[in-house]
PDB file of C-alpha atoms in Angstrom:
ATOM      1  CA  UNK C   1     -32.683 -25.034  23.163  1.00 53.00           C
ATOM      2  CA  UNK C   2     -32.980 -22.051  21.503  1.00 70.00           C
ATOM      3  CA  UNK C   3     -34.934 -20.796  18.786  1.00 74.00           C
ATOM      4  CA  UNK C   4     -34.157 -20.043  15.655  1.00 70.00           C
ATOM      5  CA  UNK C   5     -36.455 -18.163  12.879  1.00 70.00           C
ATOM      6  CA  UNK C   6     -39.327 -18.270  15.588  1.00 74.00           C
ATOM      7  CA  UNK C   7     -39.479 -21.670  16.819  1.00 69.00           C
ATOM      8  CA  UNK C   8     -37.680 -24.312  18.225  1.00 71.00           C
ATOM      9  CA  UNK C   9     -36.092 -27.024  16.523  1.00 63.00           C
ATOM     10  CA  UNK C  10     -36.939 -30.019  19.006  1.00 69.00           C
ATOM     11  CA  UNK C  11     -40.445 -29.649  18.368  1.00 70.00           C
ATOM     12  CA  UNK C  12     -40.446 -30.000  14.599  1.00 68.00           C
ATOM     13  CA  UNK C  13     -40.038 -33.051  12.479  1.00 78.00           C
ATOM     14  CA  UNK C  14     -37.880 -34.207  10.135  1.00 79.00           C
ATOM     15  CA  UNK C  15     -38.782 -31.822   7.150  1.00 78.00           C
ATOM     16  CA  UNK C  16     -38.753 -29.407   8.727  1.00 77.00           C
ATOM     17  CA  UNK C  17     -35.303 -29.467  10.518  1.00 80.00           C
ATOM     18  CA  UNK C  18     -34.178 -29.953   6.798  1.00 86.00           C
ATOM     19  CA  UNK C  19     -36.198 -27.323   5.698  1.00 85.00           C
ATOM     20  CA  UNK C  20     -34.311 -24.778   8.320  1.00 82.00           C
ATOM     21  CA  UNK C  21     -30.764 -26.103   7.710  1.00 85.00           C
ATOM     22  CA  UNK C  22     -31.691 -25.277   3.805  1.00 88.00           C
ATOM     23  CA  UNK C  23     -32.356 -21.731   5.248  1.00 90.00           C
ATOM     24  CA  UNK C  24     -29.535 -21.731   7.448  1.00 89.00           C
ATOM     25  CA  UNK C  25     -27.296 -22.614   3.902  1.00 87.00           C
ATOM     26  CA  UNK C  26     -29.341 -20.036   2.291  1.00 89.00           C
ATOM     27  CA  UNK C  27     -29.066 -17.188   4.367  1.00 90.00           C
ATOM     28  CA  UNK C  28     -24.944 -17.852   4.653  1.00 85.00           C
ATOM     29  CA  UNK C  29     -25.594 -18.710   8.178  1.00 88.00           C
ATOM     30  CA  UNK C  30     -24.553 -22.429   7.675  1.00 86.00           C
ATOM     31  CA  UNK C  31     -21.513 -22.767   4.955  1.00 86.00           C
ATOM     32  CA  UNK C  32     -19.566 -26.142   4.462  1.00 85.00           C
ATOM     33  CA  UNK C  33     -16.601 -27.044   6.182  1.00 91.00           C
ATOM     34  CA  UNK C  34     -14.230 -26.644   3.210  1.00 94.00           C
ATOM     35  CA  UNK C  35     -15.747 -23.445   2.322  1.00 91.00           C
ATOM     36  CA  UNK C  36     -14.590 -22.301   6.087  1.00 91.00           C
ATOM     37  CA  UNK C  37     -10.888 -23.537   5.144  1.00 94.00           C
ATOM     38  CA  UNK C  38     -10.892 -22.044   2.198  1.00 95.00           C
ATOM     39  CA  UNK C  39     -11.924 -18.666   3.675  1.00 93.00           C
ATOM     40  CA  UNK C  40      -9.723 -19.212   7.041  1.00 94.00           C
ATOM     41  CA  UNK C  41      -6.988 -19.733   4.172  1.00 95.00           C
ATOM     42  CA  UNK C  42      -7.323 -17.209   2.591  1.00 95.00           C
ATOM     43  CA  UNK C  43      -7.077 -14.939   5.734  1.00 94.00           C
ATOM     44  CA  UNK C  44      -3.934 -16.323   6.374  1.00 94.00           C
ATOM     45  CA  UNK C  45      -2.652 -15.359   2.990  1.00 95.00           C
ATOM     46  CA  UNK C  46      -3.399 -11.909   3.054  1.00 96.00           C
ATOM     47  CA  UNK C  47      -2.495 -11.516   6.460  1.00 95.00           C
ATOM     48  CA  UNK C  48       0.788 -12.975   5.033  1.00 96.00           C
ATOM     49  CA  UNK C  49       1.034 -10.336   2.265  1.00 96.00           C
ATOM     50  CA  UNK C  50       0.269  -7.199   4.674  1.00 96.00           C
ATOM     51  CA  UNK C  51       3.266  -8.380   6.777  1.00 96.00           C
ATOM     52  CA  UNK C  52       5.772  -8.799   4.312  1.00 97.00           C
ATOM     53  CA  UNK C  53       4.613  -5.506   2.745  1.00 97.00           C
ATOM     54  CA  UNK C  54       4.526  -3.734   6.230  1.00 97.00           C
ATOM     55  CA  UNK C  55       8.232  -5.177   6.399  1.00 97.00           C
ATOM     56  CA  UNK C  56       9.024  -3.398   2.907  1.00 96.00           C
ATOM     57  CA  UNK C  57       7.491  -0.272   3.913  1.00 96.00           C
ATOM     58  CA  UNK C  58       9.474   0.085   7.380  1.00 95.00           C
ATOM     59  CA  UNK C  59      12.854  -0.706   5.174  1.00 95.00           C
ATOM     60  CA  UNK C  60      11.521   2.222   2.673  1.00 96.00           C
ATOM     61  CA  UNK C  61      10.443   4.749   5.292  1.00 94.00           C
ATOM     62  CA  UNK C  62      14.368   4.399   6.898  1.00 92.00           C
ATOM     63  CA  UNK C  63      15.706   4.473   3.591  1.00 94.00           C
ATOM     64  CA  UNK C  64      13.651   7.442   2.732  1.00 94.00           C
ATOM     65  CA  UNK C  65      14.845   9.075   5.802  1.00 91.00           C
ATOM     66  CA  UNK C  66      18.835   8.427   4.961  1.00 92.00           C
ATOM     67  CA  UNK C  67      18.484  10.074   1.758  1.00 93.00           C
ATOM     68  CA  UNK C  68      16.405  12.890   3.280  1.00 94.00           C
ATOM     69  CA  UNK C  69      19.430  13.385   5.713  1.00 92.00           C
ATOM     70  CA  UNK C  70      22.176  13.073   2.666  1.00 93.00           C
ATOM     71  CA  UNK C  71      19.925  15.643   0.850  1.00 93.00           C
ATOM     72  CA  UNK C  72      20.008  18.230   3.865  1.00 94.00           C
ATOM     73  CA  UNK C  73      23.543  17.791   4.084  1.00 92.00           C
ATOM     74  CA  UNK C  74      24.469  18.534   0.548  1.00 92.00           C
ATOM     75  CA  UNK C  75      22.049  21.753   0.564  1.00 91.00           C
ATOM     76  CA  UNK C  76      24.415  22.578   3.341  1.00 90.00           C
ATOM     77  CA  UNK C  77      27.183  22.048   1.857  1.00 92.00           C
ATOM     78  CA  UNK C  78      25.881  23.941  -1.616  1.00 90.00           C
ATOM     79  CA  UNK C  79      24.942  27.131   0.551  1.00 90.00           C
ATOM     80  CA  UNK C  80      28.503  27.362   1.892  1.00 89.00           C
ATOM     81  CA  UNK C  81      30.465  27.738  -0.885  1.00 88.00           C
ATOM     82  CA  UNK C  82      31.533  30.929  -2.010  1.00 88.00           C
ATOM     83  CA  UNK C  83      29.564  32.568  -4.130  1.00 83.00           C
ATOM     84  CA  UNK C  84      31.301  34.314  -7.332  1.00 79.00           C
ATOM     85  CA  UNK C  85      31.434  38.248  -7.424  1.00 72.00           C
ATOM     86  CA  UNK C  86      29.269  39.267 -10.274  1.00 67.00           C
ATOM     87  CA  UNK C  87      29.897  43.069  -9.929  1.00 55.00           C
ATOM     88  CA  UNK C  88      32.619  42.894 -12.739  1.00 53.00           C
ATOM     89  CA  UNK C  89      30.856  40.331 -14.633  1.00 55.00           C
ATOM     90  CA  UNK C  90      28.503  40.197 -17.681  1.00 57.00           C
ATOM     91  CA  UNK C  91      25.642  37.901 -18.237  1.00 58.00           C
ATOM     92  CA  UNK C  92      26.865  35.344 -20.464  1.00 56.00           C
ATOM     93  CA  UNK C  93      23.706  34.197 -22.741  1.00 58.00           C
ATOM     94  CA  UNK C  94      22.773  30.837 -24.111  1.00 57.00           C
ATOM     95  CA  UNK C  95      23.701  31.654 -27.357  1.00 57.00           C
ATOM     96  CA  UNK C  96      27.323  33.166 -26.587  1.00 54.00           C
ATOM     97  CA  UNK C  97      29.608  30.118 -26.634  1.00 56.00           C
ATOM     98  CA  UNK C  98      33.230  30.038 -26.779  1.00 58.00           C
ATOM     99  CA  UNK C  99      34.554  29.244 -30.322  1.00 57.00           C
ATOM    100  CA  UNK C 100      31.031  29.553 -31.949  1.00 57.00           C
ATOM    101  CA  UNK C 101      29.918  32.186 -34.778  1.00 57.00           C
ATOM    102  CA  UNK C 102      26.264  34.017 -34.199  1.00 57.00           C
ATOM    103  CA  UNK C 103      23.473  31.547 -36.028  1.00 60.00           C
ATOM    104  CA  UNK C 104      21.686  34.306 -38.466  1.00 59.00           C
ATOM    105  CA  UNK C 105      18.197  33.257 -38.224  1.00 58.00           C
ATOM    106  CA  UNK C 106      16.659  32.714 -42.035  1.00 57.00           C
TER     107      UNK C 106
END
């Protein structure tokens, strides 16, 4: 056998083979068997959770790129209209609205 923490388990008695699996719990080295389901459960879950949110992302990232395209194409279609001559034109300000008096400021 093999030793562990310096010597070898088939030459020591009873207390202290209980003595070294108290160590073993100690240390983390030895951990119950439903503490081991609980932990391989709880892998599972979150390995679970990144799947369905790797699933979410991938249908975000193409949705994200649709709209990107839809977004290119109406930037193209915005920098082909006409534009209007403003040669001939005046600036209209915020303030000059059809059908609205001057506000006199107090």
């Amino acid at each position: 056998m093999s030793e562990i923490f310096g010597f070898n388990p088939s030459d020591a008695g009873a207390a202290a083979l209980l003595v070294l699996v108290i160590l073993l719990i100690l240390t983390g080295r030895l951990v119950p068997r439903r503490t081991h389901e609980d932990a391989l459960t709880d892998r599972d879950n979150w390995r679970q959770a990144y799947l369905e949110s790797e699933k979410a992302r991938a249908v975000e990232h193409d949705q994200t790129g649709e709209l990107l395209e839809m977004a290119r194409l109406g930037g193209h279609i915005l920098t082909a209209l006409p534009r209007p001559a403003r040669a001939d034109e005046e600036e209209v300000s915020g303030g000059d609205r059809m059908g609205q008096a001057p506000r006199s400021r107090p």
